[in-house]
Amino acid sequence: MKKYIQELIKRRDLLIYLVISGLKAQHRNTYLGYLWWILDPLLMGIVYYFLRVVIFGREGEAIGAFLIIGLVVFKWFASVLSGSSKSISGKSGIITQVYLPKAIFPVSTVFTQMANFIFSFVVIAGFLAFYRIVPTANILWLPVIMAVNVIFLTAVGLILAYYAMMVRDIENVITHV
């Protein structure tokens, strides 16, 4: 195990390349490009706000801010699980030609989606400003919470990537779960 982790650390340049290329490839053929990193959580928040407030008539204090925070975190979690389950099987051509630690692909998915999550802070800050919510000193816990979440998502992503290689149906099930 120690040797495998050392091999991952030795290949950190490949990890950085995979993260950057994953970020570039995500919205490569779109007109709005990187603007989707901000538009995606914003549009998702507007849809849920419309459903909750307009259709169901359930308004609460600063409901939009709570919705957007929950949706952004959920989107991070869901996109990591979906991407990790496809990460190794999607790169089978590279894996069969060159020796690489296979764990690098799910790990790169986690960090790629973390970068998207960080860009979503712009939308969260906009909603907090709109509702006039001032962050307290508890905001200092955010890096610790994110680090714990990255470790957890990496572990779950590695497990999913492993089992998705044996049972390809996991890739389809994850998108619905």
mmCIF file of C-alpha atoms in Angstrom:
data_model
loop_
_atom_site.group_PDB
_atom_site.id
_atom_site.type_symbol
_atom_site.label_atom_id
_atom_site.label_comp_id
_atom_site.label_asym_id
_atom_site.label_seq_id
_atom_site.Cartn_x
_atom_site.Cartn_y
_atom_site.Cartn_z
ATOM 1 C CA MET A 1 0.000 0.000 0.000
ATOM 2 C CA LYS A 2 2.820 2.366 0.911
ATOM 3 C CA LYS A 3 4.525 1.685 -2.421
ATOM 4 C CA TYR A 4 1.289 2.364 -4.324
ATOM 5 C CA ILE A 5 0.798 5.715 -2.554
ATOM 6 C CA GLN A 6 4.408 6.634 -3.331
ATOM 7 C CA GLU A 7 3.716 5.819 -6.985
ATOM 8 C CA LEU A 8 0.661 8.120 -6.898
ATOM 9 C CA ILE A 9 2.740 10.917 -5.380
ATOM 10 C CA LYS A 10 5.421 10.370 -8.012
ATOM 11 C CA ARG A 11 2.772 10.800 -10.724
ATOM 12 C CA ARG A 12 1.319 14.027 -9.309
ATOM 13 C CA ASP A 13 2.177 15.830 -12.543
ATOM 14 C CA LEU A 14 -0.170 13.461 -14.357
ATOM 15 C CA LEU A 15 -2.829 14.098 -11.704
ATOM 16 C CA ILE A 16 -2.535 17.846 -12.234
ATOM 17 C CA TYR A 17 -2.725 17.351 -16.002
ATOM 18 C CA LEU A 18 -5.842 15.163 -15.664
ATOM 19 C CA VAL A 19 -7.552 17.744 -13.453
ATOM 20 C CA ILE A 20 -6.770 20.636 -15.803
ATOM 21 C CA SER A 21 -7.776 18.683 -18.908
ATOM 22 C CA GLY A 22 -10.960 17.531 -17.152
ATOM 23 C CA LEU A 23 -11.865 21.130 -16.390
ATOM 24 C CA LYS A 24 -11.170 22.193 -19.967
ATOM 25 C CA ALA A 25 -13.043 19.265 -21.502
ATOM 26 C CA GLN A 26 -16.169 19.760 -19.430
ATOM 27 C CA HIS A 27 -17.514 22.698 -21.418
ATOM 28 C CA ARG A 28 -15.273 22.556 -24.475
ATOM 29 C CA ASN A 29 -17.906 22.676 -27.211
ATOM 30 C CA THR A 30 -20.282 25.159 -25.598
ATOM 31 C CA TYR A 31 -20.805 28.811 -26.430
ATOM 32 C CA LEU A 32 -20.753 29.963 -22.809
ATOM 33 C CA GLY A 33 -17.752 27.811 -21.855
ATOM 34 C CA TYR A 34 -16.525 28.373 -18.310
ATOM 35 C CA LEU A 35 -19.511 30.587 -17.515
ATOM 36 C CA TRP A 36 -21.425 27.327 -17.013
ATOM 37 C CA TRP A 37 -19.488 26.824 -13.761
ATOM 38 C CA ILE A 38 -21.505 29.732 -12.371
ATOM 39 C CA LEU A 39 -24.692 29.340 -14.421
ATOM 40 C CA ASP A 40 -25.222 25.676 -13.539
ATOM 41 C CA PRO A 41 -25.705 26.136 -9.768
ATOM 42 C CA LEU A 42 -27.552 29.422 -10.338
ATOM 43 C CA LEU A 43 -30.096 27.863 -12.704
ATOM 44 C CA MET A 44 -30.450 24.827 -10.468
ATOM 45 C CA GLY A 45 -31.163 27.095 -7.485
ATOM 46 C CA ILE A 46 -33.727 29.111 -9.433
ATOM 47 C CA VAL A 47 -35.597 25.962 -10.491
ATOM 48 C CA TYR A 48 -35.744 24.593 -6.949
ATOM 49 C CA TYR A 49 -36.720 27.991 -5.570
ATOM 50 C CA PHE A 50 -39.544 28.204 -8.115
ATOM 51 C CA LEU A 51 -40.752 24.713 -7.192
ATOM 52 C CA ARG A 52 -40.614 25.290 -3.458
ATOM 53 C CA VAL A 53 -41.901 28.855 -3.188
ATOM 54 C CA VAL A 54 -44.105 29.432 -6.233
ATOM 55 C CA ILE A 55 -45.619 25.994 -6.793
ATOM 56 C CA PHE A 56 -45.714 24.562 -3.255
ATOM 57 C CA GLY A 57 -46.025 27.917 -1.481
ATOM 58 C CA ARG A 58 -43.475 27.083 1.202
ATOM 59 C CA GLU A 59 -41.367 30.107 1.829
ATOM 60 C CA GLY A 60 -39.007 30.442 4.723
ATOM 61 C CA GLU A 61 -36.461 32.879 5.934
ATOM 62 C CA ALA A 62 -33.575 32.974 3.417
ATOM 63 C CA ILE A 63 -34.818 29.806 1.723
ATOM 64 C CA GLY A 64 -32.909 30.610 -1.473
ATOM 65 C CA ALA A 65 -29.576 30.688 0.339
ATOM 66 C CA PHE A 66 -30.262 27.391 2.071
ATOM 67 C CA LEU A 67 -31.380 25.813 -1.189
ATOM 68 C CA ILE A 68 -28.325 26.917 -3.145
ATOM 69 C CA ILE A 69 -25.877 25.743 -0.470
ATOM 70 C CA GLY A 70 -27.545 22.340 -0.274
ATOM 71 C CA LEU A 71 -27.806 21.978 -4.027
ATOM 72 C CA VAL A 72 -24.185 22.917 -4.662
ATOM 73 C CA VAL A 73 -22.901 20.432 -2.083
ATOM 74 C CA PHE A 74 -25.218 17.727 -3.429
ATOM 75 C CA LYS A 75 -24.091 18.443 -6.997
ATOM 76 C CA TRP A 76 -20.456 18.070 -5.909
ATOM 77 C CA PHE A 77 -21.206 14.740 -4.256
ATOM 78 C CA ALA A 78 -23.304 13.409 -7.157
ATOM 79 C CA SER A 79 -20.852 14.473 -9.870
ATOM 80 C CA VAL A 80 -17.911 12.870 -8.040
ATOM 81 C CA LEU A 81 -19.771 9.588 -7.637
ATOM 82 C CA SER A 82 -20.938 9.562 -11.242
ATOM 83 C CA GLY A 83 -17.543 10.564 -12.638
ATOM 84 C CA SER A 84 -15.580 8.187 -10.419
ATOM 85 C CA SER A 85 -17.670 5.200 -11.405
ATOM 86 C CA LYS A 86 -16.785 5.863 -15.070
ATOM 87 C CA SER A 87 -13.221 7.072 -14.550
ATOM 88 C CA ILE A 88 -11.296 3.830 -14.963
ATOM 89 C CA SER A 89 -13.533 2.177 -17.545
ATOM 90 C CA GLY A 90 -13.515 5.375 -19.604
ATOM 91 C CA LYS A 91 -9.715 5.417 -19.704
ATOM 92 C CA SER A 92 -9.216 1.724 -20.488
ATOM 93 C CA GLY A 93 -7.264 2.559 -23.660
ATOM 94 C CA ILE A 94 -4.597 4.429 -21.691
ATOM 95 C CA ILE A 95 -4.507 1.887 -18.881
ATOM 96 C CA THR A 96 -3.834 -1.058 -21.208
ATOM 97 C CA GLN A 97 -0.982 0.729 -23.007
ATOM 98 C CA VAL A 98 0.939 2.346 -20.135
ATOM 99 C CA TYR A 99 1.442 1.336 -16.522
ATOM 100 C CA LEU A 100 -0.243 3.865 -14.283
ATOM 101 C CA PRO A 101 -1.654 3.640 -10.807
ATOM 102 C CA LYS A 102 -5.333 3.218 -11.642
ATOM 103 C CA ALA A 103 -6.393 5.169 -8.559
ATOM 104 C CA ILE A 104 -5.170 8.346 -10.211
ATOM 105 C CA PHE A 105 -8.293 8.524 -12.396
ATOM 106 C CA PRO A 106 -10.932 8.565 -9.612
ATOM 107 C CA VAL A 107 -8.729 10.925 -7.598
ATOM 108 C CA SER A 108 -8.504 13.310 -10.564
ATOM 109 C CA THR A 109 -12.308 13.225 -10.822
ATOM 110 C CA VAL A 110 -12.580 14.256 -7.166
ATOM 111 C CA PHE A 111 -10.244 17.213 -7.632
ATOM 112 C CA THR A 112 -11.838 18.274 -10.926
ATOM 113 C CA GLN A 113 -15.253 18.408 -9.303
ATOM 114 C CA MET A 114 -13.792 20.185 -6.272
ATOM 115 C CA ALA A 115 -12.622 22.959 -8.587
ATOM 116 C CA ASN A 116 -16.180 23.244 -9.933
ATOM 117 C CA PHE A 117 -17.432 23.357 -6.350
ATOM 118 C CA ILE A 118 -15.064 26.209 -5.526
ATOM 119 C CA PHE A 119 -16.376 28.221 -8.502
ATOM 120 C CA SER A 120 -19.886 27.714 -7.125
ATOM 121 C CA PHE A 121 -18.897 29.842 -4.130
ATOM 122 C CA VAL A 122 -19.525 32.868 -6.359
ATOM 123 C CA VAL A 123 -23.189 31.881 -6.642
ATOM 124 C CA ILE A 124 -23.406 31.093 -2.929
ATOM 125 C CA ALA A 125 -21.891 34.487 -2.088
ATOM 126 C CA GLY A 126 -24.443 36.154 -4.356
ATOM 127 C CA PHE A 127 -27.334 34.433 -2.607
ATOM 128 C CA LEU A 128 -25.906 35.272 0.824
ATOM 129 C CA ALA A 129 -25.572 38.915 -0.197
ATOM 130 C CA PHE A 130 -29.108 38.959 -1.623
ATOM 131 C CA TYR A 131 -30.539 37.653 1.643
ATOM 132 C CA ARG A 132 -28.174 39.868 3.680
ATOM 133 C CA ILE A 133 -26.632 36.938 5.528
ATOM 134 C CA VAL A 134 -23.250 37.774 6.999
ATOM 135 C CA PRO A 135 -20.956 34.781 7.512
ATOM 136 C CA THR A 136 -19.861 34.260 11.097
ATOM 137 C CA ALA A 137 -16.562 33.001 12.438
ATOM 138 C CA ASN A 138 -17.786 29.480 11.665
ATOM 139 C CA ILE A 139 -16.736 30.095 8.061
ATOM 140 C CA LEU A 140 -13.208 29.323 9.248
ATOM 141 C CA TRP A 141 -14.283 25.667 9.505
ATOM 142 C CA LEU A 142 -14.957 25.529 5.761
ATOM 143 C CA PRO A 143 -11.448 24.343 4.719
ATOM 144 C CA VAL A 144 -11.550 21.590 7.340
ATOM 145 C CA ILE A 145 -15.015 20.473 6.253
ATOM 146 C CA MET A 146 -13.941 20.521 2.608
ATOM 147 C CA ALA A 147 -10.818 18.471 3.401
ATOM 148 C CA VAL A 148 -12.888 15.861 5.227
ATOM 149 C CA ASN A 149 -15.340 15.802 2.331
ATOM 150 C CA VAL A 150 -12.515 15.365 -0.198
ATOM 151 C CA ILE A 151 -11.127 12.416 1.783
ATOM 152 C CA PHE A 152 -14.584 10.858 2.047
ATOM 153 C CA LEU A 153 -15.371 11.400 -1.646
ATOM 154 C CA THR A 154 -11.987 9.995 -2.645
ATOM 155 C CA ALA A 155 -12.631 6.839 -0.630
ATOM 156 C CA VAL A 156 -16.137 6.379 -2.026
ATOM 157 C CA GLY A 157 -14.916 7.199 -5.546
ATOM 158 C CA LEU A 158 -12.142 4.615 -5.349
ATOM 159 C CA ILE A 159 -14.587 1.960 -4.150
ATOM 160 C CA LEU A 160 -17.074 2.787 -6.908
ATOM 161 C CA ALA A 161 -14.381 2.818 -9.595
ATOM 162 C CA TYR A 162 -13.183 -0.598 -8.434
ATOM 163 C CA TYR A 163 -16.619 -2.206 -8.444
ATOM 164 C CA ALA A 164 -17.682 -0.476 -11.669
ATOM 165 C CA MET A 165 -14.851 -2.291 -13.449
ATOM 166 C CA MET A 166 -16.406 -5.630 -12.495
ATOM 167 C CA VAL A 167 -20.078 -4.670 -12.712
ATOM 168 C CA ARG A 168 -20.659 -2.105 -15.463
ATOM 169 C CA ASP A 169 -24.266 -1.598 -14.347
ATOM 170 C CA ILE A 170 -23.001 0.427 -11.393
ATOM 171 C CA GLU A 171 -22.259 3.320 -13.757
ATOM 172 C CA ASN A 172 -25.926 3.456 -14.772
ATOM 173 C CA VAL A 173 -27.296 2.900 -11.260
ATOM 174 C CA ILE A 174 -25.192 5.718 -9.768
ATOM 175 C CA THR A 175 -26.713 8.322 -12.075
ATOM 176 C CA HIS A 176 -30.186 7.432 -10.791
ATOM 177 C CA VAL A 177 -29.330 7.031 -7.121
#
